[in-house]
Amino acid sequence: MKTTLLLILALAIFLIKCTPEPIAITIKDAEPQIAVSSTAIDAKTVLVIASYSIFSLANLNYSDDGNTPVMPDGILVDSALVTISDGANIDTLEKVYPGVYLNTAFNLKTGFQYLLTVNDTLKKRKVVANTTYFDAVAANEILPVVTKKPTDTTIQLKMALTDNAATMSYYVMAYDRINPSKVPSPINSANFSIVNVGAVKKIEVFSSADAVNGTITKTFDIVDIQPTDTLFVHYGKIDRGYFNYLSSYKKTGSLINQITAEPITLPTNIVTGLGYFALYNVQRTFFDLKKY
């Protein structure tokens, strides 16, 4: 990436003090890295999204609504061999859309470790990552609370679950008004939730550090959801690394960092890459908010 900041500064000094004209400095672009995100729709179905990182001044176009980024050419990893291994078997994921790879024949087991390999055969780049699969943990209670006032209506989600584990446990709760069963859909479509501009606001993470007498009780403020919407909620148990990744992701407040994994300081388990490889099953619930 060429920069003219130093040149402009030096030129200003030249015009004022008649100093000699400076030499322009060229800074090479950082090499793009493979960025990975993943989801286990259930114990049999795994979806992996692979893209290349972009630098912060890249020119992103936007769709007609002015809000949804349109991926520049070459961002999606379109020629990868994507596999997941449990140490005994290696399963290959099929490309179902540029950068999107899917397999529906897994038999994921809670507590087992899985190795992801993404090998871009065209660009000769490869990343690997390890993660532990967690099965869904049923909540004692998940319930929306709609408070209607003359000037405003607030929506909250109350959760309670039992956690008596001797070791620390970590959880994620995500919500939207888009049915997650519609995923995967073409990138930039209304149903492809990872390209949701409000995504960063719609993820909450917590841990068993919040437990009192073996029970975690949480109340979350729900944003960008109307009392006439259907609220889709999922939550699941995750590992500590993914908990740290999501906590840092929320602090960035940036959708672009999530989609393209621009190389800022986010925790990662991707060796020589970016993003995070996570596998966990979830409890899915939906609520017609008009009934609350």
PDB file of C-alpha atoms in Angstrom:
ATOM      1  CA  MET A   1       0.000   0.000   0.000  1.00  0.00           C
ATOM      2  CA  LYS A   2       1.450   3.354  -1.054  1.00  0.00           C
ATOM      3  CA  THR A   3       1.197   6.161   1.418  1.00  0.00           C
ATOM      4  CA  THR A   4       1.646   9.882   0.862  1.00  0.00           C
ATOM      5  CA  LEU A   5       1.316  11.035   4.478  1.00  0.00           C
ATOM      6  CA  LEU A   6       5.047  11.527   4.976  1.00  0.00           C
ATOM      7  CA  LEU A   7       5.363  13.162   1.577  1.00  0.00           C
ATOM      8  CA  ILE A   8       2.567  15.646   2.306  1.00  0.00           C
ATOM      9  CA  LEU A   9       4.075  16.544   5.679  1.00  0.00           C
ATOM     10  CA  ALA A  10       7.537  17.016   4.240  1.00  0.00           C
ATOM     11  CA  LEU A  11       6.167  19.022   1.312  1.00  0.00           C
ATOM     12  CA  ALA A  12       4.390  21.374   3.708  1.00  0.00           C
ATOM     13  CA  ILE A  13       7.689  21.997   5.494  1.00  0.00           C
ATOM     14  CA  PHE A  14       9.330  22.596   2.113  1.00  0.00           C
ATOM     15  CA  LEU A  15       6.785  25.247   1.131  1.00  0.00           C
ATOM     16  CA  ILE A  16       7.212  27.045   4.452  1.00  0.00           C
ATOM     17  CA  LYS A  17      10.969  26.772   4.981  1.00  0.00           C
ATOM     18  CA  CYS A  18      12.196  26.135   1.436  1.00  0.00           C
ATOM     19  CA  THR A  19      13.815  22.875   2.444  1.00  0.00           C
ATOM     20  CA  PRO A  20      14.768  20.326  -0.248  1.00  0.00           C
ATOM     21  CA  GLU A  21      11.927  18.253  -1.707  1.00  0.00           C
ATOM     22  CA  PRO A  22      11.469  14.968   0.209  1.00  0.00           C
ATOM     23  CA  ILE A  23      11.629  11.448  -1.163  1.00  0.00           C
ATOM     24  CA  ALA A  24       8.346   9.526  -1.383  1.00  0.00           C
ATOM     25  CA  ILE A  25       8.156   6.402   0.765  1.00  0.00           C
ATOM     26  CA  THR A  26       6.406   3.246  -0.392  1.00  0.00           C
ATOM     27  CA  ILE A  27       5.036   0.800   2.174  1.00  0.00           C
ATOM     28  CA  LYS A  28       4.259  -2.691   0.924  1.00  0.00           C
ATOM     29  CA  ASP A  29       0.777  -4.093   1.529  1.00  0.00           C
ATOM     30  CA  ALA A  30       0.544  -6.760   4.185  1.00  0.00           C
ATOM     31  CA  GLU A  31       0.139 -10.208   2.645  1.00  0.00           C
ATOM     32  CA  PRO A  32      -3.514 -11.351   2.778  1.00  0.00           C
ATOM     33  CA  GLN A  33      -4.227 -14.192   5.167  1.00  0.00           C
ATOM     34  CA  ILE A  34      -6.916 -16.839   5.055  1.00  0.00           C
ATOM     35  CA  ALA A  35      -9.683 -15.990   7.531  1.00  0.00           C
ATOM     36  CA  VAL A  36     -12.022 -18.716   8.750  1.00  0.00           C
ATOM     37  CA  SER A  37     -15.393 -18.819  10.482  1.00  0.00           C
ATOM     38  CA  SER A  38     -17.473 -21.925  11.116  1.00  0.00           C
ATOM     39  CA  THR A  39     -20.704 -23.223  12.561  1.00  0.00           C
ATOM     40  CA  ALA A  40     -22.119 -26.626  13.468  1.00  0.00           C
ATOM     41  CA  ILE A  41     -25.788 -26.453  12.543  1.00  0.00           C
ATOM     42  CA  ASP A  42     -26.167 -29.777  14.365  1.00  0.00           C
ATOM     43  CA  ALA A  43     -23.975 -32.797  15.173  1.00  0.00           C
ATOM     44  CA  LYS A  44     -24.053 -33.836  11.510  1.00  0.00           C
ATOM     45  CA  THR A  45     -23.811 -30.528   9.665  1.00  0.00           C
ATOM     46  CA  VAL A  46     -20.773 -28.223   9.588  1.00  0.00           C
ATOM     47  CA  LEU A  47     -20.433 -25.022   7.591  1.00  0.00           C
ATOM     48  CA  VAL A  48     -17.031 -23.354   7.058  1.00  0.00           C
ATOM     49  CA  ILE A  49     -16.576 -19.919   5.481  1.00  0.00           C
ATOM     50  CA  ALA A  50     -13.117 -19.050   4.135  1.00  0.00           C
ATOM     51  CA  SER A  51     -12.044 -15.616   2.915  1.00  0.00           C
ATOM     52  CA  TYR A  52      -8.918 -13.508   2.564  1.00  0.00           C
ATOM     53  CA  SER A  53      -8.151 -10.575   4.832  1.00  0.00           C
ATOM     54  CA  ILE A  54      -8.065  -7.078   3.379  1.00  0.00           C
ATOM     55  CA  PHE A  55      -6.199  -4.007   4.519  1.00  0.00           C
ATOM     56  CA  SER A  56      -8.037  -1.121   6.175  1.00  0.00           C
ATOM     57  CA  LEU A  57      -8.064   1.226   3.165  1.00  0.00           C
ATOM     58  CA  ALA A  58      -9.480  -1.282   0.706  1.00  0.00           C
ATOM     59  CA  ASN A  59     -12.348   0.101  -1.356  1.00  0.00           C
ATOM     60  CA  LEU A  60     -15.522  -1.691  -0.265  1.00  0.00           C
ATOM     61  CA  ASN A  61     -18.607  -1.210  -2.412  1.00  0.00           C
ATOM     62  CA  TYR A  62     -22.065  -1.332  -0.893  1.00  0.00           C
ATOM     63  CA  SER A  63     -25.365  -2.770  -2.047  1.00  0.00           C
ATOM     64  CA  ASP A  64     -28.336  -0.647  -3.039  1.00  0.00           C
ATOM     65  CA  ASP A  65     -29.459  -0.324   0.578  1.00  0.00           C
ATOM     66  CA  GLY A  66     -26.208   1.488   1.365  1.00  0.00           C
ATOM     67  CA  ASN A  67     -25.545  -0.712   4.400  1.00  0.00           C
ATOM     68  CA  THR A  68     -24.468  -4.156   3.233  1.00  0.00           C
ATOM     69  CA  PRO A  69     -20.841  -4.503   2.079  1.00  0.00           C
ATOM     70  CA  VAL A  70     -20.287  -6.212  -1.266  1.00  0.00           C
ATOM     71  CA  MET A  71     -17.224  -8.429  -1.212  1.00  0.00           C
ATOM     72  CA  PRO A  72     -14.370  -7.300  -3.495  1.00  0.00           C
ATOM     73  CA  ASP A  73     -13.153  -9.782  -6.099  1.00  0.00           C
ATOM     74  CA  GLY A  74     -10.715 -12.347  -4.730  1.00  0.00           C
ATOM     75  CA  ILE A  75     -11.849 -12.084  -1.114  1.00  0.00           C
ATOM     76  CA  LEU A  76     -13.656 -15.443  -0.971  1.00  0.00           C
ATOM     77  CA  VAL A  77     -11.532 -18.604  -1.058  1.00  0.00           C
ATOM     78  CA  ASP A  78     -13.069 -20.266  -4.085  1.00  0.00           C
ATOM     79  CA  SER A  79     -10.639 -23.123  -4.733  1.00  0.00           C
ATOM     80  CA  ALA A  80      -9.967 -24.724  -1.355  1.00  0.00           C
ATOM     81  CA  LEU A  81      -9.779 -28.291  -0.178  1.00  0.00           C
ATOM     82  CA  VAL A  82     -11.495 -28.102   3.228  1.00  0.00           C
ATOM     83  CA  THR A  83     -11.316 -31.102   5.559  1.00  0.00           C
ATOM     84  CA  ILE A  84     -12.110 -31.862   9.202  1.00  0.00           C
ATOM     85  CA  SER A  85     -10.488 -34.779  11.022  1.00  0.00           C
ATOM     86  CA  ASP A  86     -11.165 -36.398  14.386  1.00  0.00           C
ATOM     87  CA  GLY A  87      -7.801 -38.184  14.357  1.00  0.00           C
ATOM     88  CA  ALA A  88      -9.231 -41.374  12.897  1.00  0.00           C
ATOM     89  CA  ASN A  89     -11.339 -40.140   9.974  1.00  0.00           C
ATOM     90  CA  ILE A  90     -10.968 -37.250   7.524  1.00  0.00           C
ATOM     91  CA  ASP A  91     -14.151 -35.716   6.079  1.00  0.00           C
ATOM     92  CA  THR A  92     -14.150 -33.338   3.117  1.00  0.00           C
ATOM     93  CA  LEU A  93     -16.528 -30.371   2.935  1.00  0.00           C
ATOM     94  CA  GLU A  94     -18.155 -29.584  -0.404  1.00  0.00           C
ATOM     95  CA  LYS A  95     -18.162 -26.078  -1.863  1.00  0.00           C
ATOM     96  CA  VAL A  96     -21.800 -24.936  -1.979  1.00  0.00           C
ATOM     97  CA  TYR A  97     -21.065 -21.274  -2.768  1.00  0.00           C
ATOM     98  CA  PRO A  98     -17.833 -19.336  -3.334  1.00  0.00           C
ATOM     99  CA  GLY A  99     -16.022 -19.388   0.003  1.00  0.00           C
ATOM    100  CA  VAL A 100     -18.725 -21.527   1.673  1.00  0.00           C
ATOM    101  CA  TYR A 101     -18.055 -25.232   2.371  1.00  0.00           C
ATOM    102  CA  LEU A 102     -20.525 -27.758   3.805  1.00  0.00           C
ATOM    103  CA  ASN A 103     -20.736 -31.361   4.977  1.00  0.00           C
ATOM    104  CA  THR A 104     -23.931 -32.961   6.314  1.00  0.00           C
ATOM    105  CA  ALA A 105     -22.600 -36.418   7.217  1.00  0.00           C
ATOM    106  CA  PHE A 106     -20.569 -35.802  10.376  1.00  0.00           C
ATOM    107  CA  ASN A 107     -21.008 -37.566  13.698  1.00  0.00           C
ATOM    108  CA  LEU A 108     -19.611 -34.920  16.054  1.00  0.00           C
ATOM    109  CA  LYS A 109     -19.130 -36.033  19.659  1.00  0.00           C
ATOM    110  CA  THR A 110     -18.983 -33.761  22.677  1.00  0.00           C
ATOM    111  CA  GLY A 111     -15.526 -33.414  24.178  1.00  0.00           C
ATOM    112  CA  PHE A 112     -13.770 -34.650  21.023  1.00  0.00           C
ATOM    113  CA  GLN A 113     -11.105 -32.551  19.305  1.00  0.00           C
ATOM    114  CA  TYR A 114     -11.354 -31.786  15.592  1.00  0.00           C
ATOM    115  CA  LEU A 115      -8.681 -30.563  13.173  1.00  0.00           C
ATOM    116  CA  LEU A 116      -9.670 -28.218  10.354  1.00  0.00           C
ATOM    117  CA  THR A 117      -7.508 -27.835   7.243  1.00  0.00           C
ATOM    118  CA  VAL A 118      -8.195 -25.200   4.578  1.00  0.00           C
ATOM    119  CA  ASN A 119      -5.842 -25.597   1.623  1.00  0.00           C
ATOM    120  CA  ASP A 120      -6.208 -23.051  -1.199  1.00  0.00           C
ATOM    121  CA  THR A 121      -4.854 -25.154  -4.027  1.00  0.00           C
ATOM    122  CA  LEU A 122      -4.759 -22.225  -6.450  1.00  0.00           C
ATOM    123  CA  LYS A 123      -2.908 -19.693  -4.305  1.00  0.00           C
ATOM    124  CA  LYS A 124      -0.864 -22.332  -2.474  1.00  0.00           C
ATOM    125  CA  ARG A 125      -1.926 -21.160   0.977  1.00  0.00           C
ATOM    126  CA  LYS A 126      -2.922 -23.389   3.871  1.00  0.00           C
ATOM    127  CA  VAL A 127      -4.222 -22.943   7.411  1.00  0.00           C
ATOM    128  CA  VAL A 128      -5.074 -25.408  10.179  1.00  0.00           C
ATOM    129  CA  ALA A 129      -6.941 -25.142  13.477  1.00  0.00           C
ATOM    130  CA  ASN A 130      -8.009 -27.348  16.388  1.00  0.00           C
ATOM    131  CA  THR A 131     -11.213 -27.053  18.393  1.00  0.00           C
ATOM    132  CA  THR A 132     -13.323 -29.073  20.835  1.00  0.00           C
ATOM    133  CA  TYR A 133     -16.965 -29.847  20.051  1.00  0.00           C
ATOM    134  CA  PHE A 134     -19.603 -29.162  22.706  1.00  0.00           C
ATOM    135  CA  ASP A 135     -23.131 -30.523  22.529  1.00  0.00           C
ATOM    136  CA  ALA A 136     -26.148 -28.363  23.334  1.00  0.00           C
ATOM    137  CA  VAL A 137     -26.890 -27.761  27.012  1.00  0.00           C
ATOM    138  CA  ALA A 138     -30.588 -27.294  27.708  1.00  0.00           C
ATOM    139  CA  ALA A 139     -31.493 -24.100  29.539  1.00  0.00           C
ATOM    140  CA  ASN A 140     -33.840 -24.115  32.500  1.00  0.00           C
ATOM    141  CA  GLU A 141     -35.561 -21.049  31.095  1.00  0.00           C
ATOM    142  CA  ILE A 142     -35.400 -18.781  28.051  1.00  0.00           C
ATOM    143  CA  LEU A 143     -38.135 -16.164  28.005  1.00  0.00           C
ATOM    144  CA  PRO A 144     -38.608 -12.750  26.363  1.00  0.00           C
ATOM    145  CA  VAL A 145     -39.995  -9.857  28.404  1.00  0.00           C
ATOM    146  CA  VAL A 146     -41.724  -7.102  26.413  1.00  0.00           C
ATOM    147  CA  THR A 147     -42.321  -3.921  28.387  1.00  0.00           C
ATOM    148  CA  LYS A 148     -44.689  -1.526  26.625  1.00  0.00           C
ATOM    149  CA  LYS A 149     -44.675   2.154  27.571  1.00  0.00           C
ATOM    150  CA  PRO A 150     -46.507   5.125  26.049  1.00  0.00           C
ATOM    151  CA  THR A 151     -43.307   6.453  24.453  1.00  0.00           C
ATOM    152  CA  ASP A 152     -41.166   3.357  24.136  1.00  0.00           C
ATOM    153  CA  THR A 153     -41.157  -0.448  24.153  1.00  0.00           C
ATOM    154  CA  THR A 154     -38.219  -2.427  25.515  1.00  0.00           C
ATOM    155  CA  ILE A 155     -37.452  -6.086  24.889  1.00  0.00           C
ATOM    156  CA  GLN A 156     -35.334  -8.232  27.160  1.00  0.00           C
ATOM    157  CA  LEU A 157     -34.415 -11.883  27.177  1.00  0.00           C
ATOM    158  CA  LYS A 158     -34.156 -13.757  30.452  1.00  0.00           C
ATOM    159  CA  MET A 159     -32.131 -16.957  30.701  1.00  0.00           C
ATOM    160  CA  ALA A 160     -31.436 -19.414  33.498  1.00  0.00           C
ATOM    161  CA  LEU A 161     -29.347 -22.569  33.318  1.00  0.00           C
ATOM    162  CA  THR A 162     -27.736 -24.992  35.709  1.00  0.00           C
ATOM    163  CA  ASP A 163     -23.934 -25.074  35.861  1.00  0.00           C
ATOM    164  CA  ASN A 164     -22.408 -27.136  38.662  1.00  0.00           C
ATOM    165  CA  ALA A 165     -19.197 -27.984  36.782  1.00  0.00           C
ATOM    166  CA  ALA A 166     -15.983 -27.897  38.777  1.00  0.00           C
ATOM    167  CA  THR A 167     -14.213 -26.210  35.859  1.00  0.00           C
ATOM    168  CA  MET A 168     -15.067 -22.896  34.198  1.00  0.00           C
ATOM    169  CA  SER A 169     -17.665 -23.085  31.414  1.00  0.00           C
ATOM    170  CA  TYR A 170     -18.284 -20.529  28.674  1.00  0.00           C
ATOM    171  CA  TYR A 171     -21.452 -19.716  26.735  1.00  0.00           C
ATOM    172  CA  VAL A 172     -22.684 -17.656  23.781  1.00  0.00           C
ATOM    173  CA  MET A 173     -26.183 -16.327  23.143  1.00  0.00           C
ATOM    174  CA  ALA A 174     -27.113 -14.902  19.751  1.00  0.00           C
ATOM    175  CA  TYR A 175     -30.393 -13.561  18.450  1.00  0.00           C
ATOM    176  CA  ASP A 176     -31.962 -12.100  15.337  1.00  0.00           C
ATOM    177  CA  ARG A 177     -35.272 -11.676  13.580  1.00  0.00           C
ATOM    178  CA  ILE A 178     -33.947 -13.785  10.682  1.00  0.00           C
ATOM    179  CA  ASN A 179     -34.549 -17.511  10.880  1.00  0.00           C
ATOM    180  CA  PRO A 180     -31.092 -19.146  11.138  1.00  0.00           C
ATOM    181  CA  SER A 181     -32.441 -22.258   9.420  1.00  0.00           C
ATOM    182  CA  LYS A 182     -32.276 -20.232   6.184  1.00  0.00           C
ATOM    183  CA  VAL A 183     -28.469 -20.358   6.333  1.00  0.00           C
ATOM    184  CA  PRO A 184     -26.605 -21.105   4.132  1.00  0.00           C
ATOM    185  CA  SER A 185     -27.944 -18.646   1.581  1.00  0.00           C
ATOM    186  CA  PRO A 186     -26.006 -16.612  -0.990  1.00  0.00           C
ATOM    187  CA  ILE A 187     -23.704 -14.045   0.546  1.00  0.00           C
ATOM    188  CA  ASN A 188     -25.298 -10.570   0.743  1.00  0.00           C
ATOM    189  CA  SER A 189     -28.793 -12.031   0.681  1.00  0.00           C
ATOM    190  CA  ALA A 190     -31.164 -11.074   3.482  1.00  0.00           C
ATOM    191  CA  ASN A 191     -30.951 -14.582   4.922  1.00  0.00           C
ATOM    192  CA  PHE A 192     -27.167 -14.762   5.213  1.00  0.00           C
ATOM    193  CA  SER A 193     -26.902 -13.667   8.822  1.00  0.00           C
ATOM    194  CA  ILE A 194     -23.114 -13.305   8.978  1.00  0.00           C
ATOM    195  CA  VAL A 195     -23.461 -10.243   6.738  1.00  0.00           C
ATOM    196  CA  ASN A 196     -25.899  -8.619   9.148  1.00  0.00           C
ATOM    197  CA  VAL A 197     -24.836  -5.052   9.887  1.00  0.00           C
ATOM    198  CA  GLY A 198     -26.088  -5.334  13.456  1.00  0.00           C
ATOM    199  CA  ALA A 199     -24.346  -8.651  14.089  1.00  0.00           C
ATOM    200  CA  VAL A 200     -21.932  -7.239  16.637  1.00  0.00           C
ATOM    201  CA  LYS A 201     -24.843  -6.053  18.766  1.00  0.00           C
ATOM    202  CA  LYS A 202     -26.597  -9.405  18.643  1.00  0.00           C
ATOM    203  CA  ILE A 203     -24.062 -11.620  20.383  1.00  0.00           C
ATOM    204  CA  GLU A 204     -23.681 -11.981  24.144  1.00  0.00           C
ATOM    205  CA  VAL A 205     -21.107 -14.117  25.958  1.00  0.00           C
ATOM    206  CA  PHE A 206     -21.017 -15.176  29.590  1.00  0.00           C
ATOM    207  CA  SER A 207     -19.445 -17.809  31.819  1.00  0.00           C
ATOM    208  CA  SER A 208     -20.020 -19.902  34.907  1.00  0.00           C
ATOM    209  CA  ALA A 209     -18.261 -17.150  36.847  1.00  0.00           C
ATOM    210  CA  ASP A 210     -21.780 -15.654  36.945  1.00  0.00           C
ATOM    211  CA  ALA A 211     -23.256 -18.751  38.633  1.00  0.00           C
ATOM    212  CA  VAL A 212     -24.864 -18.422  42.067  1.00  0.00           C
ATOM    213  CA  ASN A 213     -25.525 -21.693  43.897  1.00  0.00           C
ATOM    214  CA  GLY A 214     -24.987 -23.609  40.667  1.00  0.00           C
ATOM    215  CA  THR A 215     -27.377 -21.518  38.551  1.00  0.00           C
ATOM    216  CA  ILE A 216     -26.545 -18.852  35.959  1.00  0.00           C
ATOM    217  CA  THR A 217     -29.261 -16.207  35.629  1.00  0.00           C
ATOM    218  CA  LYS A 218     -28.893 -13.565  32.907  1.00  0.00           C
ATOM    219  CA  THR A 219     -31.028 -10.730  31.518  1.00  0.00           C
ATOM    220  CA  PHE A 220     -30.066  -9.291  28.125  1.00  0.00           C
ATOM    221  CA  ASP A 221     -31.348  -6.102  26.491  1.00  0.00           C
ATOM    222  CA  ILE A 222     -32.485  -6.935  22.948  1.00  0.00           C
ATOM    223  CA  VAL A 223     -31.707  -4.280  20.320  1.00  0.00           C
ATOM    224  CA  ASP A 224     -32.910  -3.698  16.745  1.00  0.00           C
ATOM    225  CA  ILE A 225     -35.875  -6.023  17.263  1.00  0.00           C
ATOM    226  CA  GLN A 226     -39.465  -4.791  17.082  1.00  0.00           C
ATOM    227  CA  PRO A 227     -42.331  -6.030  19.291  1.00  0.00           C
ATOM    228  CA  THR A 228     -44.054  -7.218  16.105  1.00  0.00           C
ATOM    229  CA  ASP A 229     -41.083  -9.410  15.069  1.00  0.00           C
ATOM    230  CA  THR A 230     -40.377 -13.069  15.620  1.00  0.00           C
ATOM    231  CA  LEU A 231     -37.301 -13.374  17.817  1.00  0.00           C
ATOM    232  CA  PHE A 232     -34.934 -16.235  16.972  1.00  0.00           C
ATOM    233  CA  VAL A 233     -32.527 -17.171  19.774  1.00  0.00           C
ATOM    234  CA  HIS A 234     -29.752 -19.695  20.018  1.00  0.00           C
ATOM    235  CA  TYR A 235     -27.287 -20.365  22.760  1.00  0.00           C
ATOM    236  CA  GLY A 236     -24.599 -22.928  23.340  1.00  0.00           C
ATOM    237  CA  LYS A 237     -21.527 -23.922  25.286  1.00  0.00           C
ATOM    238  CA  ILE A 238     -18.208 -22.830  23.758  1.00  0.00           C
ATOM    239  CA  ASP A 239     -14.520 -23.098  24.576  1.00  0.00           C
ATOM    240  CA  ARG A 240     -12.508 -20.396  26.312  1.00  0.00           C
ATOM    241  CA  GLY A 241     -10.700 -19.383  23.134  1.00  0.00           C
ATOM    242  CA  TYR A 242     -13.931 -18.690  21.263  1.00  0.00           C
ATOM    243  CA  PHE A 243     -15.262 -16.837  24.309  1.00  0.00           C
ATOM    244  CA  ASN A 244     -12.195 -14.556  24.174  1.00  0.00           C
ATOM    245  CA  TYR A 245     -12.560 -14.144  20.414  1.00  0.00           C
ATOM    246  CA  LEU A 246     -16.220 -13.106  20.637  1.00  0.00           C
ATOM    247  CA  SER A 247     -15.536 -10.797  23.583  1.00  0.00           C
ATOM    248  CA  SER A 248     -12.839  -9.007  21.582  1.00  0.00           C
ATOM    249  CA  TYR A 249     -14.991  -8.978  18.436  1.00  0.00           C
ATOM    250  CA  LYS A 250     -17.786  -7.175  20.270  1.00  0.00           C
ATOM    251  CA  LYS A 251     -15.346  -4.523  21.471  1.00  0.00           C
ATOM    252  CA  THR A 252     -14.233  -3.729  17.900  1.00  0.00           C
ATOM    253  CA  GLY A 253     -17.780  -2.724  16.948  1.00  0.00           C
ATOM    254  CA  SER A 254     -16.987  -3.458  13.318  1.00  0.00           C
ATOM    255  CA  LEU A 255     -18.764  -5.765  10.899  1.00  0.00           C
ATOM    256  CA  ILE A 256     -15.936  -5.537   8.371  1.00  0.00           C
ATOM    257  CA  ASN A 257     -13.472  -7.034  10.838  1.00  0.00           C
ATOM    258  CA  GLN A 258     -15.769 -10.059  11.157  1.00  0.00           C
ATOM    259  CA  ILE A 259     -16.417 -10.655   7.460  1.00  0.00           C
ATOM    260  CA  THR A 260     -12.895 -10.132   6.152  1.00  0.00           C
ATOM    261  CA  ALA A 261     -10.976 -10.649   9.390  1.00  0.00           C
ATOM    262  CA  GLU A 262      -8.871  -7.542   8.895  1.00  0.00           C
ATOM    263  CA  PRO A 263      -5.687  -8.246  10.856  1.00  0.00           C
ATOM    264  CA  ILE A 264      -6.362  -6.428  14.099  1.00  0.00           C
ATOM    265  CA  THR A 265      -5.718  -7.908  17.514  1.00  0.00           C
ATOM    266  CA  LEU A 266      -8.348 -10.615  17.791  1.00  0.00           C
ATOM    267  CA  PRO A 267      -7.580 -13.958  19.449  1.00  0.00           C
ATOM    268  CA  THR A 268      -7.435 -16.828  16.960  1.00  0.00           C
ATOM    269  CA  ASN A 269      -6.851 -20.562  16.847  1.00  0.00           C
ATOM    270  CA  ILE A 270      -6.085 -20.482  13.107  1.00  0.00           C
ATOM    271  CA  VAL A 271      -2.419 -21.343  12.559  1.00  0.00           C
ATOM    272  CA  THR A 272      -0.973 -18.810  10.048  1.00  0.00           C
ATOM    273  CA  GLY A 273      -4.465 -17.371   9.543  1.00  0.00           C
ATOM    274  CA  LEU A 274      -7.255 -15.332  11.111  1.00  0.00           C
ATOM    275  CA  GLY A 275     -10.750 -15.832  12.494  1.00  0.00           C
ATOM    276  CA  TYR A 276     -11.774 -18.747  14.696  1.00  0.00           C
ATOM    277  CA  PHE A 277     -12.670 -22.387  14.123  1.00  0.00           C
ATOM    278  CA  ALA A 278     -15.457 -23.276  16.572  1.00  0.00           C
ATOM    279  CA  LEU A 279     -17.826 -26.234  16.690  1.00  0.00           C
ATOM    280  CA  TYR A 280     -20.724 -26.342  19.121  1.00  0.00           C
ATOM    281  CA  ASN A 281     -24.336 -27.427  19.019  1.00  0.00           C
ATOM    282  CA  VAL A 282     -26.984 -24.977  20.179  1.00  0.00           C
ATOM    283  CA  GLN A 283     -30.407 -24.819  21.723  1.00  0.00           C
ATOM    284  CA  ARG A 284     -32.650 -22.952  19.281  1.00  0.00           C
ATOM    285  CA  THR A 285     -35.841 -21.189  20.323  1.00  0.00           C
ATOM    286  CA  PHE A 286     -38.133 -18.699  18.627  1.00  0.00           C
ATOM    287  CA  PHE A 287     -40.770 -16.357  20.029  1.00  0.00           C
ATOM    288  CA  ASP A 288     -43.622 -14.468  18.361  1.00  0.00           C
ATOM    289  CA  LEU A 289     -43.165 -11.226  20.310  1.00  0.00           C
ATOM    290  CA  LYS A 290     -46.735 -10.125  19.553  1.00  0.00           C
ATOM    291  CA  LYS A 291     -47.809 -12.734  22.130  1.00  0.00           C
ATOM    292  CA  TYR A 292     -45.733 -11.223  24.952  1.00  0.00           C
TER     293      TYR A 292
END
